[in-house]
PDB file of C-alpha atoms and ligand atoms in Angstrom:
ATOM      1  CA  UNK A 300      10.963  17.828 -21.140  1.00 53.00           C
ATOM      2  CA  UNK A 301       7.139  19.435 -20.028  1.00 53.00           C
ATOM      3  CA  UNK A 302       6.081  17.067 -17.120  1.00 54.00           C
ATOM      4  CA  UNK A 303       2.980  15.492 -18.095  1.00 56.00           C
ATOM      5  CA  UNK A 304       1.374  15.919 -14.626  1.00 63.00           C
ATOM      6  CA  UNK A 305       2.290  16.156 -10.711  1.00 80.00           C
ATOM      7  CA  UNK A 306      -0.124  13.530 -10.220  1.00 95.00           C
ATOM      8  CA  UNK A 307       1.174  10.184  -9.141  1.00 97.00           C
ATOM      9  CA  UNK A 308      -1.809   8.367  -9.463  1.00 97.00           C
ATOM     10  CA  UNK A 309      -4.978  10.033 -11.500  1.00 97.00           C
ATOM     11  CA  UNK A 310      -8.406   7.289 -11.228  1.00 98.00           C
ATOM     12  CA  UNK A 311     -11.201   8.620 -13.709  1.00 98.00           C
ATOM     13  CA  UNK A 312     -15.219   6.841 -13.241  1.00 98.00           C
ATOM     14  CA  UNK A 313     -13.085   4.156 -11.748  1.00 98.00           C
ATOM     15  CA  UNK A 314     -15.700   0.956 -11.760  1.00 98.00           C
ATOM     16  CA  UNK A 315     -15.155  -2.677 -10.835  1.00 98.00           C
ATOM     17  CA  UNK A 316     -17.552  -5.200 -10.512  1.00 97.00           C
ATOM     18  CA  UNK A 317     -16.842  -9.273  -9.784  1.00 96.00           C
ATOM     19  CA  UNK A 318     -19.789 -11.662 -11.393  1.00 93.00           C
ATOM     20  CA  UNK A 319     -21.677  -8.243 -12.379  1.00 89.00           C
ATOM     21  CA  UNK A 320     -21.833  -6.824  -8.633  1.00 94.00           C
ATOM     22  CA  UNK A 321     -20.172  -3.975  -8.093  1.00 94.00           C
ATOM     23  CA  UNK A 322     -16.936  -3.387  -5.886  1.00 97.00           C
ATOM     24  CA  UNK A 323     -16.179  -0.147  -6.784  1.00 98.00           C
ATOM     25  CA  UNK A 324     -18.525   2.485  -8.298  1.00 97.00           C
ATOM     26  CA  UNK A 325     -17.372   5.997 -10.200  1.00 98.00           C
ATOM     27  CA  UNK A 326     -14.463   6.760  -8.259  1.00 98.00           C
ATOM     28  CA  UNK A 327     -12.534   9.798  -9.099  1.00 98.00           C
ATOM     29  CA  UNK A 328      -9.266  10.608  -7.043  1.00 98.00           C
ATOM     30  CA  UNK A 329      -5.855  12.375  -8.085  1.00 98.00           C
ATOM     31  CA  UNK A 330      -3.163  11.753  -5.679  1.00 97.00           C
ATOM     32  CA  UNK A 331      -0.335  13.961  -5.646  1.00 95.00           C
ATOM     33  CA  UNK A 332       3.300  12.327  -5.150  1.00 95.00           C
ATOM     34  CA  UNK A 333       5.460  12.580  -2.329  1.00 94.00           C
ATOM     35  CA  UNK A 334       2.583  11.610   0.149  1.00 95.00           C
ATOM     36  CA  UNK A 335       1.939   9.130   2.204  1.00 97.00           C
ATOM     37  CA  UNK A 336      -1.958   8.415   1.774  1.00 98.00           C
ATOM     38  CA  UNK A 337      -4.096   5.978   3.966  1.00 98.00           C
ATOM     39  CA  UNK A 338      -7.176   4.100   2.482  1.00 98.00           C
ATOM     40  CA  UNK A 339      -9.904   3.517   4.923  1.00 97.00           C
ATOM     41  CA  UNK A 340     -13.548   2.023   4.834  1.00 96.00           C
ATOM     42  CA  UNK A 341     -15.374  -0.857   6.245  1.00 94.00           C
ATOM     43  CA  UNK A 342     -14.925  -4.465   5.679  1.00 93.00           C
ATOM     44  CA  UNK A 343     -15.539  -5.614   1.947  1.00 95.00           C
ATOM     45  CA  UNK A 344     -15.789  -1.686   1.309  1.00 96.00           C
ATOM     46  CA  UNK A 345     -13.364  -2.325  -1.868  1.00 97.00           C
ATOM     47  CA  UNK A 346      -9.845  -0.895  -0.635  1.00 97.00           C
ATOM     48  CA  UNK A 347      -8.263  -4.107  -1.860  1.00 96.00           C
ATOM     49  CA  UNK A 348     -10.513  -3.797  -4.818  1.00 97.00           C
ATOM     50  CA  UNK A 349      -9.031  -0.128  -5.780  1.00 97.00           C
ATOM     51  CA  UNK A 350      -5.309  -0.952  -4.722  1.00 97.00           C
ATOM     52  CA  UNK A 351      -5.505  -4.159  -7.622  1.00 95.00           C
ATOM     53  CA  UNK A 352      -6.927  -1.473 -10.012  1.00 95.00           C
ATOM     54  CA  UNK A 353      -3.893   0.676  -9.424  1.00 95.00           C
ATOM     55  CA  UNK A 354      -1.775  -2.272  -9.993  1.00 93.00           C
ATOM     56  CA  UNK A 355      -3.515  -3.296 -12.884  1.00 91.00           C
ATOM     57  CA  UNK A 356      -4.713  -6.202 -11.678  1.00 91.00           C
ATOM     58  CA  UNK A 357      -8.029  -6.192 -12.189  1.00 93.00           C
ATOM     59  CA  UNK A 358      -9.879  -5.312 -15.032  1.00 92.00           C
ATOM     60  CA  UNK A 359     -12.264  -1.987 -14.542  1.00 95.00           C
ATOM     61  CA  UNK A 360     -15.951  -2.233 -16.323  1.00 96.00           C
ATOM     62  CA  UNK A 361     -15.198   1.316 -17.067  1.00 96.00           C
ATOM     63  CA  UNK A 362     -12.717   3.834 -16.229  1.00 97.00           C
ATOM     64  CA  UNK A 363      -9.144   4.467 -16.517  1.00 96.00           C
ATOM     65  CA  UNK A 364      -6.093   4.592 -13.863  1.00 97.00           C
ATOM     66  CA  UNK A 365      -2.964   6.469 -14.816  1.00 96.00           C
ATOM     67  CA  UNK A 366       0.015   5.873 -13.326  1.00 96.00           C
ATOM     68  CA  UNK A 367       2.894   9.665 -13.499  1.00 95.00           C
ATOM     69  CA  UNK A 368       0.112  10.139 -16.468  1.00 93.00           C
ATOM     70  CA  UNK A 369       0.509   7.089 -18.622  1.00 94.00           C
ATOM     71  CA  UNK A 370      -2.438   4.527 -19.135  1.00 94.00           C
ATOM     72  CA  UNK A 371      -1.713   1.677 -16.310  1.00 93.00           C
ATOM     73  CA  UNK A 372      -1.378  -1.073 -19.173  1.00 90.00           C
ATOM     74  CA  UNK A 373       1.675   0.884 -19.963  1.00 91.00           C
ATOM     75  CA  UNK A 374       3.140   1.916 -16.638  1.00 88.00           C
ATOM     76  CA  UNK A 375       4.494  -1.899 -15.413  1.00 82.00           C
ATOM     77  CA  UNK A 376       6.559  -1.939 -13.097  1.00 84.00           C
ATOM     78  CA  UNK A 377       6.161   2.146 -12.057  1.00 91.00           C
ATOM     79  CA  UNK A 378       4.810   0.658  -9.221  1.00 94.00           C
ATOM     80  CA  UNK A 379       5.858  -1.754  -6.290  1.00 94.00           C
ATOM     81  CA  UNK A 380       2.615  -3.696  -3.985  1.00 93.00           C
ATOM     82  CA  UNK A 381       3.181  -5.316  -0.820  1.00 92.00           C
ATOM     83  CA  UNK A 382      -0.147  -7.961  -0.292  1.00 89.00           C
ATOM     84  CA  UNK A 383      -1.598  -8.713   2.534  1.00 86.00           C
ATOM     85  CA  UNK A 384       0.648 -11.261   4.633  1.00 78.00           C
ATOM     86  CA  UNK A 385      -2.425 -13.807   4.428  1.00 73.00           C
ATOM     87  CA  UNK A 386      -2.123 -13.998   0.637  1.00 73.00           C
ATOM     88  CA  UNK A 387       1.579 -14.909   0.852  1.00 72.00           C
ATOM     89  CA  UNK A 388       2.816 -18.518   1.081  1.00 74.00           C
ATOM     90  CA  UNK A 389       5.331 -18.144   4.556  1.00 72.00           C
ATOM     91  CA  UNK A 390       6.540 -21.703   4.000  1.00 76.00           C
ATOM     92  CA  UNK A 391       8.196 -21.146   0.734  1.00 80.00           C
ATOM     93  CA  UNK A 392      11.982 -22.127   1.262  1.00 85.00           C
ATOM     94  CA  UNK A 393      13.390 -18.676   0.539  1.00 91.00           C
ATOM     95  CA  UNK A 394      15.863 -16.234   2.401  1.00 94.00           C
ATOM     96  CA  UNK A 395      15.476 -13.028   3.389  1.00 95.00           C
ATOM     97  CA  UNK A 396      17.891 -11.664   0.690  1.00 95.00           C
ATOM     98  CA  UNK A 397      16.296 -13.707  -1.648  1.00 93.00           C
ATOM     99  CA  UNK A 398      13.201 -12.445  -1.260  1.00 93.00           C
ATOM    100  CA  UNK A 399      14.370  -8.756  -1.373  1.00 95.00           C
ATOM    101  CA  UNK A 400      16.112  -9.605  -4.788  1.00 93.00           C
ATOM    102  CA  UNK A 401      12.864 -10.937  -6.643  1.00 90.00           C
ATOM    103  CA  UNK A 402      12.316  -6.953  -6.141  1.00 90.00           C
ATOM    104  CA  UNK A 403      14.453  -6.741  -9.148  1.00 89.00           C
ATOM    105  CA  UNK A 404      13.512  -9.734 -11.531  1.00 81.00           C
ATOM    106  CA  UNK A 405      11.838  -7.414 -13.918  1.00 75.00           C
ATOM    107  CA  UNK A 406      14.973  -5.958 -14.358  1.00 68.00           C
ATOM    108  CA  UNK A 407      17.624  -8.642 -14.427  1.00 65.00           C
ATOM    109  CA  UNK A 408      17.391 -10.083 -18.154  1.00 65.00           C
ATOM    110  CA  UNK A 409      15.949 -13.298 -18.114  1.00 63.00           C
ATOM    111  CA  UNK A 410      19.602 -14.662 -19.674  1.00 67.00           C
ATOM    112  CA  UNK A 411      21.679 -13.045 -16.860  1.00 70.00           C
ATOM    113  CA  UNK A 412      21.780 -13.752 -13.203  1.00 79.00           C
ATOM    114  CA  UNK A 413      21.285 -10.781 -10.800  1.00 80.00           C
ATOM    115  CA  UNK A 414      24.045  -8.172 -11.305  1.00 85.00           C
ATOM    116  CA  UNK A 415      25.933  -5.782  -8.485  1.00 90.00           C
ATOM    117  CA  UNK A 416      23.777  -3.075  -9.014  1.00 91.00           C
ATOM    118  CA  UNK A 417      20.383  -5.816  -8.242  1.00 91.00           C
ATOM    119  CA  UNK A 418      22.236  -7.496  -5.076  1.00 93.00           C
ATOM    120  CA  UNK A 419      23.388  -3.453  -4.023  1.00 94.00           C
ATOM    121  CA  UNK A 420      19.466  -2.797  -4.512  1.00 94.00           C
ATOM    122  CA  UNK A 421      18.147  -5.594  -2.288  1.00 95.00           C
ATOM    123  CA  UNK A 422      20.295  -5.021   0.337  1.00 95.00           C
ATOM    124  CA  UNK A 423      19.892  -1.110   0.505  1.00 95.00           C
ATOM    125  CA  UNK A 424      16.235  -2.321   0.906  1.00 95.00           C
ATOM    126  CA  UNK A 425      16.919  -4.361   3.809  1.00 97.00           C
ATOM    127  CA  UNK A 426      18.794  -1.761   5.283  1.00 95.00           C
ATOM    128  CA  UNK A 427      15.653   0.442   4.641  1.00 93.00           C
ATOM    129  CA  UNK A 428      13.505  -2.024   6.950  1.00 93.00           C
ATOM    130  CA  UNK A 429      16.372  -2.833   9.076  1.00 93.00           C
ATOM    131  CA  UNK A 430      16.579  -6.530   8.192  1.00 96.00           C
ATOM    132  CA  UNK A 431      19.941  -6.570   6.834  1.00 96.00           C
ATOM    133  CA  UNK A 432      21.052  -8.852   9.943  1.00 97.00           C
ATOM    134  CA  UNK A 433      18.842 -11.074   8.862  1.00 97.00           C
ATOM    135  CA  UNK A 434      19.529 -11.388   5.139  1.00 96.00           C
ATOM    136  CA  UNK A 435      20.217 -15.274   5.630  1.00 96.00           C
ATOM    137  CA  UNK A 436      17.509 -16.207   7.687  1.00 96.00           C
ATOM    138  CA  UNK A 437      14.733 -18.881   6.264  1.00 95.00           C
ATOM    139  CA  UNK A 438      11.100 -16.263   5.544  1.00 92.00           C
ATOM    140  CA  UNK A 439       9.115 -18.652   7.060  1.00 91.00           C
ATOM    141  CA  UNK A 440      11.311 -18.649  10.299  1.00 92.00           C
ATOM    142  CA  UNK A 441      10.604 -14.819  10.878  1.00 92.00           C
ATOM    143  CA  UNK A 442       7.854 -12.988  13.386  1.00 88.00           C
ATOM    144  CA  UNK A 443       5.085 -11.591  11.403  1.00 86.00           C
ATOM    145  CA  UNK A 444       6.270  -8.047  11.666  1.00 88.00           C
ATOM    146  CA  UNK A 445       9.338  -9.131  10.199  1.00 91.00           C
ATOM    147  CA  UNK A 446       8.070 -11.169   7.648  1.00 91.00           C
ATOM    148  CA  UNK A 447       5.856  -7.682   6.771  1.00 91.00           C
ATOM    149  CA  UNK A 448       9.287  -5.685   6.762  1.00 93.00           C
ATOM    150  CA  UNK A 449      11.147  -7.944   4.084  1.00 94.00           C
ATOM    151  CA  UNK A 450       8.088  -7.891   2.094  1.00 93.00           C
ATOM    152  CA  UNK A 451       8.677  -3.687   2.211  1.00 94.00           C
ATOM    153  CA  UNK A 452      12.132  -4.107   1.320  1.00 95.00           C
ATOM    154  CA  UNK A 453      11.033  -6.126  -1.944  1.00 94.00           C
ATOM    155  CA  UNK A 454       8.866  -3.779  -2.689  1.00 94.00           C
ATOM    156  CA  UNK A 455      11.480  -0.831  -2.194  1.00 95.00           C
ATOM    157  CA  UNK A 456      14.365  -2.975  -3.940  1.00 95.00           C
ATOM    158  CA  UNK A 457      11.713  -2.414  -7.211  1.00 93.00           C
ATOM    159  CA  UNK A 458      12.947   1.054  -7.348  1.00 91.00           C
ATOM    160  CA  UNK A 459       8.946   2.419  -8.150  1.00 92.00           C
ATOM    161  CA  UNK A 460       8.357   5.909  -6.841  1.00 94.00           C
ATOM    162  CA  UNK A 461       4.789   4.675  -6.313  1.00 96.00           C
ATOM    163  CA  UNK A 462       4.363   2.049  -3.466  1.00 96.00           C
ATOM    164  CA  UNK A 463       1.262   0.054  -2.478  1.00 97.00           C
ATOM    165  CA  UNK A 464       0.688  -1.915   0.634  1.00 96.00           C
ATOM    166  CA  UNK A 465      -2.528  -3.458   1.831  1.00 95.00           C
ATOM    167  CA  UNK A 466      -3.297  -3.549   5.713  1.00 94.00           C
ATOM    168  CA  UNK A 467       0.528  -3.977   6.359  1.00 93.00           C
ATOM    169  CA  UNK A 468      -0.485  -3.231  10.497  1.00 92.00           C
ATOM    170  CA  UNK A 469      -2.789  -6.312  10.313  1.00 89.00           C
ATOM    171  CA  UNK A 470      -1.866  -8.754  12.705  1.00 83.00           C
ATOM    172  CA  UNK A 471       1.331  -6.869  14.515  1.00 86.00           C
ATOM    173  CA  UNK A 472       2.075  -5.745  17.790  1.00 87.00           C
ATOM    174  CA  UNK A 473       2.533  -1.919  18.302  1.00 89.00           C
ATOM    175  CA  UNK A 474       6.369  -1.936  18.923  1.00 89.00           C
ATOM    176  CA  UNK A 475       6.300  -3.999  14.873  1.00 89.00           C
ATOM    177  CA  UNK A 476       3.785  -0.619  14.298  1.00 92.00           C
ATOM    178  CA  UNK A 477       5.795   1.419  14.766  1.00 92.00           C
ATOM    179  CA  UNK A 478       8.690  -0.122  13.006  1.00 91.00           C
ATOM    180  CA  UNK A 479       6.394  -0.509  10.399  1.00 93.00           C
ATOM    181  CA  UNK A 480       5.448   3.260  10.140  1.00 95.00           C
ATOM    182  CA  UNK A 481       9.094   4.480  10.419  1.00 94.00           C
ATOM    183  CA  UNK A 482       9.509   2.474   6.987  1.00 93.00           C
ATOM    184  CA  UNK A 483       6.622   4.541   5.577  1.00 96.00           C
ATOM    185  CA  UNK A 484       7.780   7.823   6.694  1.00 96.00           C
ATOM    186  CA  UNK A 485      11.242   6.955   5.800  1.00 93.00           C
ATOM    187  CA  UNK A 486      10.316   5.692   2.432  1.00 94.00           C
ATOM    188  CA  UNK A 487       7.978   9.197   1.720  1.00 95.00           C
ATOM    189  CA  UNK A 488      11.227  11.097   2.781  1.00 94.00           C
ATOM    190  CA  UNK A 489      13.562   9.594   0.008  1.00 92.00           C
ATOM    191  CA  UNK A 490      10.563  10.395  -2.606  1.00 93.00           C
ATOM    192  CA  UNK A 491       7.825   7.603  -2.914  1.00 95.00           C
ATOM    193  CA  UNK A 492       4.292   7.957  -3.283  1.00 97.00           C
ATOM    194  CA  UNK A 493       2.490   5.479  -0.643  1.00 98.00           C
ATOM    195  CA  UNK A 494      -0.791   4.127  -0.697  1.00 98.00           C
ATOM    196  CA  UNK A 495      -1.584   2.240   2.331  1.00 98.00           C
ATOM    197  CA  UNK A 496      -4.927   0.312   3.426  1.00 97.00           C
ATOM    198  CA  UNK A 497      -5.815   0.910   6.907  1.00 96.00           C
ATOM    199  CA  UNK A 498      -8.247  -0.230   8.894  1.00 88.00           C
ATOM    200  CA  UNK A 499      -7.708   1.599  12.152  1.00 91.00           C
ATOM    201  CA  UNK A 500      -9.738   4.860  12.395  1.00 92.00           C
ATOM    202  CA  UNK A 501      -8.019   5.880  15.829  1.00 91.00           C
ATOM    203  CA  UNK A 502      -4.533   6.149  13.883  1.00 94.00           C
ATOM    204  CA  UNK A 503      -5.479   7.087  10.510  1.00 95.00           C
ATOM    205  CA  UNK A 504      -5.325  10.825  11.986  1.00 94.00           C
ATOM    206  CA  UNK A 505      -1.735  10.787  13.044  1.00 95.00           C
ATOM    207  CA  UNK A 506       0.000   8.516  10.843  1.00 97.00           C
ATOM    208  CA  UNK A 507      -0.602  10.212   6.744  1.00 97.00           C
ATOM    209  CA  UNK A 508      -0.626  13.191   5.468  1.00 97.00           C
ATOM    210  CA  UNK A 509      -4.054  12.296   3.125  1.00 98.00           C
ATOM    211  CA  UNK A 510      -7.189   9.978   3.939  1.00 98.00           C
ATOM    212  CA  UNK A 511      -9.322   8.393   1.182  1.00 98.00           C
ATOM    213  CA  UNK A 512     -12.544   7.250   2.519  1.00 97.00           C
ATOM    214  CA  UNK A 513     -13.979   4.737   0.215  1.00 97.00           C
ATOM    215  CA  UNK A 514     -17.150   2.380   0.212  1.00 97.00           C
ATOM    216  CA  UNK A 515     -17.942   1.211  -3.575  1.00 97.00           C
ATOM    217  CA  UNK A 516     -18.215   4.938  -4.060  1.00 97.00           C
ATOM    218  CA  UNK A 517     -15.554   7.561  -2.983  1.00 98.00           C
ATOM    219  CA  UNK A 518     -16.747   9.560  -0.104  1.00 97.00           C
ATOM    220  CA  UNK A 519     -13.920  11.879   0.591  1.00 97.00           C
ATOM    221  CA  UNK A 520      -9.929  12.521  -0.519  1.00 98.00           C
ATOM    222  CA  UNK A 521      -8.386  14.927   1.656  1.00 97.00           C
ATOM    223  CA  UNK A 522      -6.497  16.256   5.190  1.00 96.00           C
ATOM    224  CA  UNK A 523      -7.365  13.564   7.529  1.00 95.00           C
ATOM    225  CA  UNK A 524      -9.077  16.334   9.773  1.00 93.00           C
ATOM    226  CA  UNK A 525     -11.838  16.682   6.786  1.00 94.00           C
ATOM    227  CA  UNK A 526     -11.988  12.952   5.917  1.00 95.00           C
ATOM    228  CA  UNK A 527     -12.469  12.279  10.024  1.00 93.00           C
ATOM    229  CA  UNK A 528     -16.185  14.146   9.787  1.00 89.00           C
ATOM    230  CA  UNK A 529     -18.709  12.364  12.190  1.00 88.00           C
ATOM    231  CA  UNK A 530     -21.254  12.774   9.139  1.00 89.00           C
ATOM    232  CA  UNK A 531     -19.368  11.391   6.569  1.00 91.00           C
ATOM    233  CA  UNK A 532     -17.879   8.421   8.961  1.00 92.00           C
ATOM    234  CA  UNK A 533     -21.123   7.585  10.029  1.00 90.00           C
ATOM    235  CA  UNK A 534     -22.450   7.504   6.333  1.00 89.00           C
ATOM    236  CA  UNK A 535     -19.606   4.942   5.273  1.00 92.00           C
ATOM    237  CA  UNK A 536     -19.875   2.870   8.983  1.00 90.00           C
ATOM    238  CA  UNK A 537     -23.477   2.847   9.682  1.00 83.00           C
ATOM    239  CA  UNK A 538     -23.836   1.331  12.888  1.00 68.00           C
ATOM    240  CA  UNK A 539     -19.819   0.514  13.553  1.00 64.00           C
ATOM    241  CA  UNK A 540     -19.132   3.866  14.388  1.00 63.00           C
ATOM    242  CA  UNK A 541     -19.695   3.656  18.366  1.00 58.00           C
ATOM    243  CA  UNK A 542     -16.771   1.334  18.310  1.00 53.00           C
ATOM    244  CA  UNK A 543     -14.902   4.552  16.331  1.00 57.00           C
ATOM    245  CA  UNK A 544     -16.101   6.712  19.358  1.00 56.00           C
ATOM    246  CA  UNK A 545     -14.872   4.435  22.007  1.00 53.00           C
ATOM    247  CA  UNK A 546     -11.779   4.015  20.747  1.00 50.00           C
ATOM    248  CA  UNK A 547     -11.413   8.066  20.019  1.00 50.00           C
ATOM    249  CA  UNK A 548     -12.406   8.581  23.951  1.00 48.00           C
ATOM    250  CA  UNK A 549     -10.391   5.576  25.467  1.00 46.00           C
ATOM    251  CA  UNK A 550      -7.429   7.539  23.854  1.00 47.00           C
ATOM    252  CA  UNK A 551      -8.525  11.230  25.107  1.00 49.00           C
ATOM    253  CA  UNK A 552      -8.267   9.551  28.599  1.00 46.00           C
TER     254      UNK A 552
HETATM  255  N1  ADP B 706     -12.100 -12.168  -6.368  1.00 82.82           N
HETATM  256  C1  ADP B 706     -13.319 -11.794  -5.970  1.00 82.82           C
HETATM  257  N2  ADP B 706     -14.418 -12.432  -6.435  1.00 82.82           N
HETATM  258  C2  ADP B 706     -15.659 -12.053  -6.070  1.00 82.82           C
HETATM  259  N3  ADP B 706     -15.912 -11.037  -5.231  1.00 82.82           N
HETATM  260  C3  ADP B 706     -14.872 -10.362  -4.722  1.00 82.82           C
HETATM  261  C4  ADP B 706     -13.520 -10.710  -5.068  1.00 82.82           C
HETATM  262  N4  ADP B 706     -12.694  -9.850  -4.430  1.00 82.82           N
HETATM  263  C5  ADP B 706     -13.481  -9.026  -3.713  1.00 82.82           C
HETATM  264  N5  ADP B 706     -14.787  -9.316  -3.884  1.00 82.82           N
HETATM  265  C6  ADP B 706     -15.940  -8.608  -3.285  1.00 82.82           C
HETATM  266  O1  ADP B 706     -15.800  -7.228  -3.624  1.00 82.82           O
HETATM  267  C7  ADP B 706     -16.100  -6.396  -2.523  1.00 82.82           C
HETATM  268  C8  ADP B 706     -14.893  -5.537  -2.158  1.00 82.82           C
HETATM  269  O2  ADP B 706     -13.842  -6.383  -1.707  1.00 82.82           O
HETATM  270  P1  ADP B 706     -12.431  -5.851  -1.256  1.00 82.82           P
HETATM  271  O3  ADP B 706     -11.889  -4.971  -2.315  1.00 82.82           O
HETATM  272  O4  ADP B 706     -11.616  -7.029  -0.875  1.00 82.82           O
HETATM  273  O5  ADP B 706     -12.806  -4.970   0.022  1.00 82.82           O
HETATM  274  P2  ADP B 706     -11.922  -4.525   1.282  1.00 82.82           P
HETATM  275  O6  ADP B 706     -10.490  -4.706   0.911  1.00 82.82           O
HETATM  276  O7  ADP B 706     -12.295  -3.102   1.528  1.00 82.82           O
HETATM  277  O8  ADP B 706     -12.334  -5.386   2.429  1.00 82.82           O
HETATM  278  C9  ADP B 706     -16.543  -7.318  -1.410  1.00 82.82           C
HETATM  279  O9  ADP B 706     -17.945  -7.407  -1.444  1.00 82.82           O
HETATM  280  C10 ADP B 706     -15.915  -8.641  -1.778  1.00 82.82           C
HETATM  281  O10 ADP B 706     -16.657  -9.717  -1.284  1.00 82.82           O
HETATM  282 MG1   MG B 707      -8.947  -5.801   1.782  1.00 82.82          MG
END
């Protein structure tokens, strides 16, 4: 069989709006597989807005997203979303394992209970993250870095190439970072797509391979060293960009 396209994800005159204002505006982006692709942009700049789109979450005014080049209303469950820890309820009696195996619901018939090959999933998925000595432990009794990895696993235990996480370095300490990012990079080496909200400017640079600047409107898709221009940065952050600078020259010292 021809493959369609290369493209994991194509977005055409992507447009959102919520009670008629808009969040995103005419974006146009192609994203190649295999890549491990930050989103960055200022507060309320519509990075959750475009991840949801992907996801098919939220309706577009106009526009179309394609998921390995079918229509997204058509593409369910090609790809795997891990929400920002604040929208997930921590207190939820549920373990560890558990939580990796809802990866799998939409493929355990609703008749059955899970099968080997779901329970083998989930806990290759912890082993992804490193949780597996944890598999028993309550969610809600985990450190927030944790609590991000299992979400990771459930999201791997899916078995999408295409992965989407929003801000998963909110909130964690760097040694959790860097756990975090070793799941990334490991996850792009066995063959996913990533899409990843970030917020940090300073380690947008070193941590993916492609930056997509967005603010309503797409400002630039590319190398990081292109996105990272002081014109176009200052365009999307206005005024926030000394705080940019500091950081870039606390880190040259
Ligand atoms: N459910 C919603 N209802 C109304 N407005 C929303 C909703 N979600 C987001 N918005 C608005 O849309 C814009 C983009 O939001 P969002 O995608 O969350 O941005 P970001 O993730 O970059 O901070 C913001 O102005 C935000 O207030
Ligand atoms: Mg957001």
């Amino acid at each position: 069989m021809i493959k369609e396209t290369s493209f994991a994800i194509e977005v055409a005159h992507l447009t959102v709006s919520y009670n008629a204002k808009p969040a995103l505006l005419d974006v146009n982006v192609k994203i190649e597989a295999d890549q491990l692709v930050g989103v960055i942009g200022p507060n309320g700049a519509g990075k959750s807005t475009f991840i949801k789109a992907i996801l098919g979450f939220v309706k577009p005014d106009l526009g179309t997203v394609k998921i390995q080049g079918t229509h997204v209303k058509n593409a369910k469950g090609r790809v795997a979303y891990v929400p920002q820890r604040g929208a997930v309820d921590w207190d939820f009696p549920i373990t560890v394992r558990e939580v990796a195996l809802m990866g799998r619901f939409q493929k355990i018939p609703w008749y059955t209970s899970p099968r080997k090959k779901d329970r083998d999933a989930a806990m290759e998925a912890l082993d992804m993250v490193r949780m597996t000595d944890f598999a028993h432990r309550q969610i809600g009794e985990l450190s927030g870095g944790q609590q991000q990895r299992v979400f990771m696993a459930r999201a791997l235990a899916q078995g999408s190439d295409i992965l989407l996480l929003d801000e998963p370095f909110a909130g964690v300490d760097a040694s959790t970072e860097r756990a975090i990012l070793e799941v990334l990079e490991r996850a792009k080496r066995s063959g996913k797509t990533l899409v990843v909200v970030h917020h940090d400017l300073s380690t947008a640079a070193e941590y993916f391979d492609k930056l997509l600047l967005i603010k309503q409107r797409l400002y630039a898709y590319g190398e990081p060293y292109m996105v990272l221009n002081e014109d176009l940065l200052s365009q999307v952050y206005e005024g926030k960009l000394k705080i940019f600078k500091d950081v870039v020259k606390k880190e040259e010292n």
